[in-house]
Amino acid sequence: MKIFKILFQFYVFSNLHVSIAVCCLVQITGTLFKVDVFYESLLLAFSTFVAYHLIRYLNRFKYGKVHLLDRFSNQYKRAIVVMNVVAFLGSIILFFQFKFLELLRLIPFGVVTLFYAFSFLNIHGERYSLRYIPGLKIFIIAFVWAGVVVFFMLDFSKQTFLYFLELMFFVVALTLPFDIRDYNFDIDKIKTLPIVLGVKNTKFLGSILLFVSTALHFYNFGYHGFWEFTCVNIVLLIMLLFSRTKQSTYYASFWIEGVPILYYLIVIYT
């Protein structure tokens, strides 16, 4: 049983879980718009894996900032390096499956990710990245997630823009339990929404965003995928409302982060 526990821990904390979640959102988008997104889902999954580790590495080794998973990163350093090399090479190979103009769509979101990762702001002698602007962190994450999932494979239109907003609000609500979990860890470092608004008001905001995202879906697609999305939003709403500053180890990192995977499973099996 110990080996299964180790494998499960590695799956969650190595960012494999979140990478698969992004892949599932891409597949759902393909289903809604009736387009083949096989290569797009692989590329964004690989890129997410590398990007999340890049951000963790930069904050730790370049800027000396503590991360909750530093101990895990030390314990499995070699395996993580190998997986990042494989994911990076996979991303390079997949780049050649797309036209140059298609890849250009990723640039704005890649730039925002770099500004999120690199501490380029100099305030009173201290260097900060975009994530340290009060209340902005979660919206940057949601903007990048929704942006690459929607606009990498779809042309800009009223429908795709509304879907982008729907997905962005969904991802904000999805990410709030993480900020609630990290409340005590972040309080002297990053002014996240739970610190700025308070935990109760943050849950209220997340509830409103889930309602708005559901309404946007119905306005945009009618009943196409509506009940599946509504079901997932109800699950996420319940999990958001039960979020605490003191959570079990896997409440956010596995169960919350697995909601897009649940969404995908509901879509393909209903």
mmCIF file of C-alpha atoms in Angstrom:
data_model
loop_
_atom_site.group_PDB
_atom_site.id
_atom_site.type_symbol
_atom_site.label_atom_id
_atom_site.label_comp_id
_atom_site.label_asym_id
_atom_site.label_seq_id
_atom_site.Cartn_x
_atom_site.Cartn_y
_atom_site.Cartn_z
ATOM 1 C CA MET A 1 0.000 0.000 0.000
ATOM 2 C CA LYS A 2 2.925 2.335 0.653
ATOM 3 C CA ILE A 3 3.959 2.306 -3.016
ATOM 4 C CA PHE A 4 0.442 3.365 -4.063
ATOM 5 C CA LYS A 5 0.541 6.197 -1.533
ATOM 6 C CA ILE A 6 3.889 7.378 -2.930
ATOM 7 C CA LEU A 7 2.660 7.169 -6.534
ATOM 8 C CA PHE A 8 -0.526 9.041 -5.659
ATOM 9 C CA GLN A 9 1.422 11.760 -3.844
ATOM 10 C CA PHE A 10 3.789 12.077 -6.790
ATOM 11 C CA TYR A 11 0.894 12.258 -9.259
ATOM 12 C CA VAL A 12 -0.726 15.125 -7.354
ATOM 13 C CA PHE A 13 2.275 17.163 -6.232
ATOM 14 C CA SER A 14 4.337 16.804 -9.418
ATOM 15 C CA ASN A 15 1.666 18.797 -11.361
ATOM 16 C CA LEU A 16 0.583 15.782 -13.419
ATOM 17 C CA HIS A 17 -2.915 16.179 -12.001
ATOM 18 C CA VAL A 18 -3.268 19.848 -12.973
ATOM 19 C CA SER A 19 -1.800 19.158 -16.426
ATOM 20 C CA ILE A 20 -4.427 16.489 -17.073
ATOM 21 C CA ALA A 21 -7.092 18.915 -15.803
ATOM 22 C CA VAL A 22 -6.031 21.456 -18.452
ATOM 23 C CA CYS A 23 -6.061 18.705 -21.077
ATOM 24 C CA CYS A 24 -9.645 17.863 -20.070
ATOM 25 C CA LEU A 25 -10.778 21.493 -20.406
ATOM 26 C CA VAL A 26 -9.339 21.557 -23.920
ATOM 27 C CA GLN A 27 -11.178 18.342 -24.802
ATOM 28 C CA ILE A 28 -14.434 19.762 -23.417
ATOM 29 C CA THR A 29 -13.947 22.869 -25.560
ATOM 30 C CA GLY A 30 -13.455 20.676 -28.600
ATOM 31 C CA THR A 31 -16.676 18.828 -27.802
ATOM 32 C CA LEU A 32 -18.684 22.040 -27.375
ATOM 33 C CA PHE A 33 -17.427 23.559 -30.630
ATOM 34 C CA LYS A 34 -17.205 20.245 -32.523
ATOM 35 C CA VAL A 35 -13.508 20.519 -33.408
ATOM 36 C CA ASP A 36 -10.641 18.022 -33.125
ATOM 37 C CA VAL A 37 -8.281 19.206 -30.365
ATOM 38 C CA PHE A 38 -6.082 16.143 -29.853
ATOM 39 C CA TYR A 39 -2.736 17.858 -30.483
ATOM 40 C CA GLU A 40 -3.836 21.062 -28.751
ATOM 41 C CA SER A 41 -4.735 19.155 -25.585
ATOM 42 C CA LEU A 42 -1.365 17.374 -25.520
ATOM 43 C CA LEU A 43 0.608 20.553 -26.159
ATOM 44 C CA LEU A 44 -1.185 22.526 -23.446
ATOM 45 C CA ALA A 45 -0.854 19.638 -20.977
ATOM 46 C CA PHE A 46 2.908 19.449 -21.549
ATOM 47 C CA SER A 47 3.266 23.231 -21.462
ATOM 48 C CA THR A 48 1.291 23.475 -18.222
ATOM 49 C CA PHE A 49 3.546 20.893 -16.590
ATOM 50 C CA VAL A 50 6.687 22.800 -17.560
ATOM 51 C CA ALA A 51 5.229 26.239 -16.736
ATOM 52 C CA TYR A 52 4.118 25.264 -13.235
ATOM 53 C CA HIS A 53 7.559 23.865 -12.436
ATOM 54 C CA LEU A 54 9.251 26.926 -13.946
ATOM 55 C CA ILE A 55 7.251 29.218 -11.655
ATOM 56 C CA ARG A 56 8.044 27.046 -8.631
ATOM 57 C CA TYR A 57 11.752 26.952 -9.558
ATOM 58 C CA LEU A 58 12.059 30.692 -10.153
ATOM 59 C CA ASN A 59 10.355 31.615 -6.900
ATOM 60 C CA ARG A 60 12.512 29.234 -4.936
ATOM 61 C CA PHE A 61 15.994 29.380 -6.473
ATOM 62 C CA LYS A 62 16.098 32.766 -8.191
ATOM 63 C CA TYR A 63 14.074 34.822 -5.721
ATOM 64 C CA GLY A 64 14.498 32.754 -2.552
ATOM 65 C CA LYS A 65 10.753 32.492 -1.881
ATOM 66 C CA VAL A 66 9.298 29.570 0.040
ATOM 67 C CA HIS A 67 6.824 27.178 -1.559
ATOM 68 C CA LEU A 68 4.598 24.719 0.270
ATOM 69 C CA LEU A 69 5.931 21.872 -1.892
ATOM 70 C CA ASP A 70 9.652 22.593 -1.492
ATOM 71 C CA ARG A 71 10.152 19.443 0.574
ATOM 72 C CA PHE A 72 8.464 17.337 -2.098
ATOM 73 C CA SER A 73 10.580 18.962 -4.836
ATOM 74 C CA ASN A 74 13.778 18.061 -2.965
ATOM 75 C CA GLN A 75 12.692 14.479 -2.373
ATOM 76 C CA TYR A 76 11.901 13.715 -6.018
ATOM 77 C CA LYS A 77 14.225 16.165 -7.730
ATOM 78 C CA ARG A 78 15.660 13.744 -10.321
ATOM 79 C CA ALA A 79 12.300 12.318 -11.366
ATOM 80 C CA ILE A 80 10.838 15.808 -11.688
ATOM 81 C CA VAL A 81 13.776 16.996 -13.815
ATOM 82 C CA VAL A 82 13.419 13.986 -16.141
ATOM 83 C CA MET A 83 9.666 14.544 -16.493
ATOM 84 C CA ASN A 84 10.184 18.229 -17.250
ATOM 85 C CA VAL A 85 12.723 17.370 -19.954
ATOM 86 C CA VAL A 86 10.280 14.882 -21.494
ATOM 87 C CA ALA A 87 7.414 17.402 -21.323
ATOM 88 C CA PHE A 88 9.586 20.144 -22.814
ATOM 89 C CA LEU A 89 10.734 17.929 -25.684
ATOM 90 C CA GLY A 90 7.158 16.788 -26.222
ATOM 91 C CA SER A 91 6.093 20.431 -26.450
ATOM 92 C CA ILE A 92 8.800 21.155 -29.038
ATOM 93 C CA ILE A 93 7.741 18.178 -31.169
ATOM 94 C CA LEU A 94 4.078 19.172 -30.958
ATOM 95 C CA PHE A 95 4.886 22.756 -31.997
ATOM 96 C CA PHE A 96 5.552 21.436 -35.490
ATOM 97 C CA GLN A 97 1.964 20.169 -35.746
ATOM 98 C CA PHE A 98 0.713 23.751 -35.897
ATOM 99 C CA LYS A 99 0.998 26.648 -38.272
ATOM 100 C CA PHE A 100 3.061 29.661 -37.225
ATOM 101 C CA LEU A 101 -0.001 31.917 -37.040
ATOM 102 C CA GLU A 102 -1.723 29.419 -34.726
ATOM 103 C CA LEU A 103 1.250 29.427 -32.349
ATOM 104 C CA LEU A 104 1.231 33.233 -32.308
ATOM 105 C CA ARG A 105 -2.075 33.044 -30.441
ATOM 106 C CA LEU A 106 -0.226 31.637 -27.437
ATOM 107 C CA ILE A 107 2.190 34.569 -27.169
ATOM 108 C CA PRO A 108 -0.010 36.990 -25.128
ATOM 109 C CA PHE A 109 -0.722 34.288 -22.564
ATOM 110 C CA GLY A 110 2.907 33.169 -22.525
ATOM 111 C CA VAL A 111 4.006 36.754 -21.842
ATOM 112 C CA VAL A 112 1.524 37.074 -18.957
ATOM 113 C CA THR A 113 2.836 33.773 -17.552
ATOM 114 C CA LEU A 114 6.404 35.078 -17.671
ATOM 115 C CA PHE A 115 5.387 38.296 -15.912
ATOM 116 C CA TYR A 116 3.654 36.097 -13.338
ATOM 117 C CA ALA A 117 6.786 33.971 -12.876
ATOM 118 C CA PHE A 118 9.527 36.618 -13.053
ATOM 119 C CA SER A 119 9.865 39.310 -10.387
ATOM 120 C CA PHE A 120 10.226 42.307 -12.702
ATOM 121 C CA LEU A 121 8.605 44.973 -10.479
ATOM 122 C CA ASN A 122 10.944 46.857 -8.175
ATOM 123 C CA ILE A 123 9.139 48.344 -5.171
ATOM 124 C CA HIS A 124 11.204 49.837 -2.334
ATOM 125 C CA GLY A 125 14.179 47.678 -3.246
ATOM 126 C CA GLU A 126 12.143 44.448 -3.323
ATOM 127 C CA ARG A 127 11.405 42.621 -6.580
ATOM 128 C CA TYR A 128 7.871 41.364 -7.247
ATOM 129 C CA SER A 129 5.958 39.609 -10.019
ATOM 130 C CA LEU A 130 2.340 40.185 -11.070
ATOM 131 C CA ARG A 131 1.163 37.610 -8.533
ATOM 132 C CA TYR A 132 2.108 39.983 -5.695
ATOM 133 C CA ILE A 133 -0.299 42.721 -6.811
ATOM 134 C CA PRO A 134 -3.150 42.543 -4.243
ATOM 135 C CA GLY A 135 -6.080 40.423 -5.441
ATOM 136 C CA LEU A 136 -4.666 39.939 -8.953
ATOM 137 C CA LYS A 137 -3.038 36.514 -8.673
ATOM 138 C CA ILE A 138 -6.147 34.409 -9.153
ATOM 139 C CA PHE A 139 -7.388 36.435 -12.138
ATOM 140 C CA ILE A 140 -4.036 36.059 -13.904
ATOM 141 C CA ILE A 141 -4.220 32.281 -13.517
ATOM 142 C CA ALA A 142 -7.807 32.216 -14.788
ATOM 143 C CA PHE A 143 -7.012 34.571 -17.690
ATOM 144 C CA VAL A 144 -4.159 32.360 -18.894
ATOM 145 C CA TRP A 145 -6.033 29.082 -18.432
ATOM 146 C CA ALA A 146 -9.184 30.318 -20.186
ATOM 147 C CA GLY A 147 -7.228 32.184 -22.847
ATOM 148 C CA VAL A 148 -5.095 29.286 -24.054
ATOM 149 C CA VAL A 149 -7.959 26.790 -23.826
ATOM 150 C CA VAL A 150 -10.277 28.964 -25.929
ATOM 151 C CA PHE A 151 -8.253 31.133 -28.291
ATOM 152 C CA PHE A 152 -5.463 28.706 -29.192
ATOM 153 C CA MET A 153 -7.878 26.566 -31.183
ATOM 154 C CA LEU A 154 -10.825 28.877 -31.875
ATOM 155 C CA ASP A 155 -11.144 32.103 -33.839
ATOM 156 C CA PHE A 156 -12.287 35.199 -31.990
ATOM 157 C CA SER A 157 -16.043 35.758 -32.135
ATOM 158 C CA LYS A 158 -18.854 36.763 -29.819
ATOM 159 C CA GLN A 159 -19.464 33.123 -28.948
ATOM 160 C CA THR A 160 -15.834 32.314 -28.214
ATOM 161 C CA PHE A 161 -15.401 35.513 -26.174
ATOM 162 C CA LEU A 162 -18.444 34.664 -24.037
ATOM 163 C CA TYR A 163 -17.092 31.134 -23.604
ATOM 164 C CA PHE A 164 -13.753 32.634 -22.561
ATOM 165 C CA LEU A 165 -15.554 34.665 -19.857
ATOM 166 C CA GLU A 166 -17.524 31.596 -18.770
ATOM 167 C CA LEU A 167 -14.359 29.552 -18.433
ATOM 168 C CA MET A 168 -12.444 32.360 -16.751
ATOM 169 C CA PHE A 169 -15.101 32.778 -14.045
ATOM 170 C CA PHE A 170 -15.187 28.991 -13.616
ATOM 171 C CA VAL A 171 -11.406 28.817 -13.149
ATOM 172 C CA VAL A 172 -11.447 31.715 -10.649
ATOM 173 C CA ALA A 173 -13.989 29.804 -8.553
ATOM 174 C CA LEU A 174 -11.917 26.641 -9.007
ATOM 175 C CA THR A 175 -8.790 28.363 -7.707
ATOM 176 C CA LEU A 176 -10.340 30.109 -4.685
ATOM 177 C CA PRO A 177 -10.133 27.030 -2.393
ATOM 178 C CA PHE A 178 -6.354 27.021 -2.951
ATOM 179 C CA ASP A 179 -6.064 30.634 -1.810
ATOM 180 C CA ILE A 180 -8.296 29.858 1.179
ATOM 181 C CA ARG A 181 -6.053 26.899 2.027
ATOM 182 C CA ASP A 182 -2.925 29.049 1.750
ATOM 183 C CA TYR A 183 -4.399 31.918 3.792
ATOM 184 C CA ASN A 184 -1.997 31.587 6.731
ATOM 185 C CA PHE A 185 0.952 30.835 4.447
ATOM 186 C CA ASP A 186 0.296 33.836 2.177
ATOM 187 C CA ILE A 187 -0.758 36.413 4.760
ATOM 188 C CA ASP A 188 2.671 38.051 5.023
ATOM 189 C CA LYS A 189 3.632 37.440 1.383
ATOM 190 C CA ILE A 190 0.800 37.708 -1.165
ATOM 191 C CA LYS A 191 -2.434 39.677 -0.827
ATOM 192 C CA THR A 192 -4.769 37.024 -2.234
ATOM 193 C CA LEU A 193 -8.545 37.498 -2.381
ATOM 194 C CA PRO A 194 -9.212 35.714 0.945
ATOM 195 C CA ILE A 195 -6.730 38.089 2.611
ATOM 196 C CA VAL A 196 -8.123 41.177 0.869
ATOM 197 C CA LEU A 197 -11.835 40.307 1.126
ATOM 198 C CA GLY A 198 -11.938 37.755 3.916
ATOM 199 C CA VAL A 199 -12.765 34.058 3.535
ATOM 200 C CA LYS A 200 -16.557 34.492 3.797
ATOM 201 C CA ASN A 201 -16.717 37.233 1.145
ATOM 202 C CA THR A 202 -14.379 35.231 -1.086
ATOM 203 C CA LYS A 203 -16.777 32.282 -1.000
ATOM 204 C CA PHE A 204 -19.654 34.628 -1.829
ATOM 205 C CA LEU A 205 -17.726 36.024 -4.798
ATOM 206 C CA GLY A 206 -16.956 32.502 -6.020
ATOM 207 C CA SER A 207 -20.636 31.557 -5.747
ATOM 208 C CA ILE A 208 -21.643 34.589 -7.831
ATOM 209 C CA LEU A 209 -19.022 33.784 -10.470
ATOM 210 C CA LEU A 210 -20.266 30.202 -10.760
ATOM 211 C CA PHE A 211 -23.824 31.448 -11.216
ATOM 212 C CA VAL A 212 -22.703 33.933 -13.881
ATOM 213 C CA SER A 213 -20.655 31.293 -15.702
ATOM 214 C CA THR A 214 -23.677 28.961 -15.761
ATOM 215 C CA ALA A 215 -25.883 31.764 -17.118
ATOM 216 C CA LEU A 216 -23.280 32.584 -19.779
ATOM 217 C CA HIS A 217 -23.192 28.956 -20.857
ATOM 218 C CA PHE A 218 -26.964 28.829 -21.313
ATOM 219 C CA TYR A 219 -26.985 32.148 -23.198
ATOM 220 C CA ASN A 220 -24.132 30.990 -25.417
ATOM 221 C CA PHE A 221 -24.983 27.325 -26.054
ATOM 222 C CA GLY A 222 -28.576 26.831 -24.923
ATOM 223 C CA TYR A 223 -29.007 23.292 -23.598
ATOM 224 C CA HIS A 224 -25.889 22.027 -25.410
ATOM 225 C CA GLY A 225 -23.702 20.892 -22.505
ATOM 226 C CA PHE A 226 -25.776 22.959 -20.067
ATOM 227 C CA TRP A 227 -26.784 20.235 -17.620
ATOM 228 C CA GLU A 228 -23.275 18.789 -17.522
ATOM 229 C CA PHE A 229 -21.791 22.200 -16.752
ATOM 230 C CA THR A 230 -24.503 22.951 -14.184
ATOM 231 C CA CYS A 231 -23.853 19.645 -12.424
ATOM 232 C CA VAL A 232 -20.129 20.333 -12.218
ATOM 233 C CA ASN A 233 -20.718 23.889 -10.980
ATOM 234 C CA ILE A 234 -22.969 22.589 -8.199
ATOM 235 C CA VAL A 235 -20.239 20.158 -7.137
ATOM 236 C CA LEU A 236 -17.643 22.947 -7.230
ATOM 237 C CA LEU A 237 -19.934 25.314 -5.314
ATOM 238 C CA ILE A 238 -20.380 22.776 -2.506
ATOM 239 C CA MET A 239 -16.630 22.164 -2.356
ATOM 240 C CA LEU A 240 -15.946 25.910 -2.336
ATOM 241 C CA LEU A 241 -18.376 26.505 0.520
ATOM 242 C CA PHE A 242 -16.749 23.720 2.543
ATOM 243 C CA SER A 243 -13.243 25.082 1.955
ATOM 244 C CA ARG A 244 -11.341 25.987 5.115
ATOM 245 C CA THR A 245 -8.014 27.591 5.936
ATOM 246 C CA LYS A 246 -7.142 24.239 7.514
ATOM 247 C CA GLN A 247 -7.890 21.570 4.908
ATOM 248 C CA SER A 248 -6.929 17.951 4.483
ATOM 249 C CA THR A 249 -3.795 17.447 2.395
ATOM 250 C CA TYR A 250 -5.600 16.552 -0.825
ATOM 251 C CA TYR A 251 -8.831 18.561 -0.521
ATOM 252 C CA ALA A 252 -7.693 21.313 -2.893
ATOM 253 C CA SER A 253 -4.717 19.728 -4.627
ATOM 254 C CA PHE A 254 -6.600 16.578 -5.692
ATOM 255 C CA TRP A 255 -10.374 16.927 -5.269
ATOM 256 C CA ILE A 256 -10.772 20.588 -6.287
ATOM 257 C CA GLU A 257 -8.137 20.386 -8.999
ATOM 258 C CA GLY A 258 -9.823 17.250 -10.301
ATOM 259 C CA VAL A 259 -13.123 19.034 -11.020
ATOM 260 C CA PRO A 260 -12.235 19.634 -14.718
ATOM 261 C CA ILE A 261 -11.481 15.909 -14.995
ATOM 262 C CA LEU A 262 -14.889 15.140 -13.470
ATOM 263 C CA TYR A 263 -16.432 17.612 -15.929
ATOM 264 C CA TYR A 264 -14.800 15.804 -18.853
ATOM 265 C CA LEU A 265 -15.968 12.390 -17.618
ATOM 266 C CA ILE A 266 -19.532 13.678 -17.262
ATOM 267 C CA VAL A 267 -19.408 15.134 -20.794
ATOM 268 C CA ILE A 268 -18.153 11.961 -22.490
ATOM 269 C CA TYR A 269 -20.390 9.555 -20.577
ATOM 270 C CA THR A 270 -23.695 11.442 -20.826
#
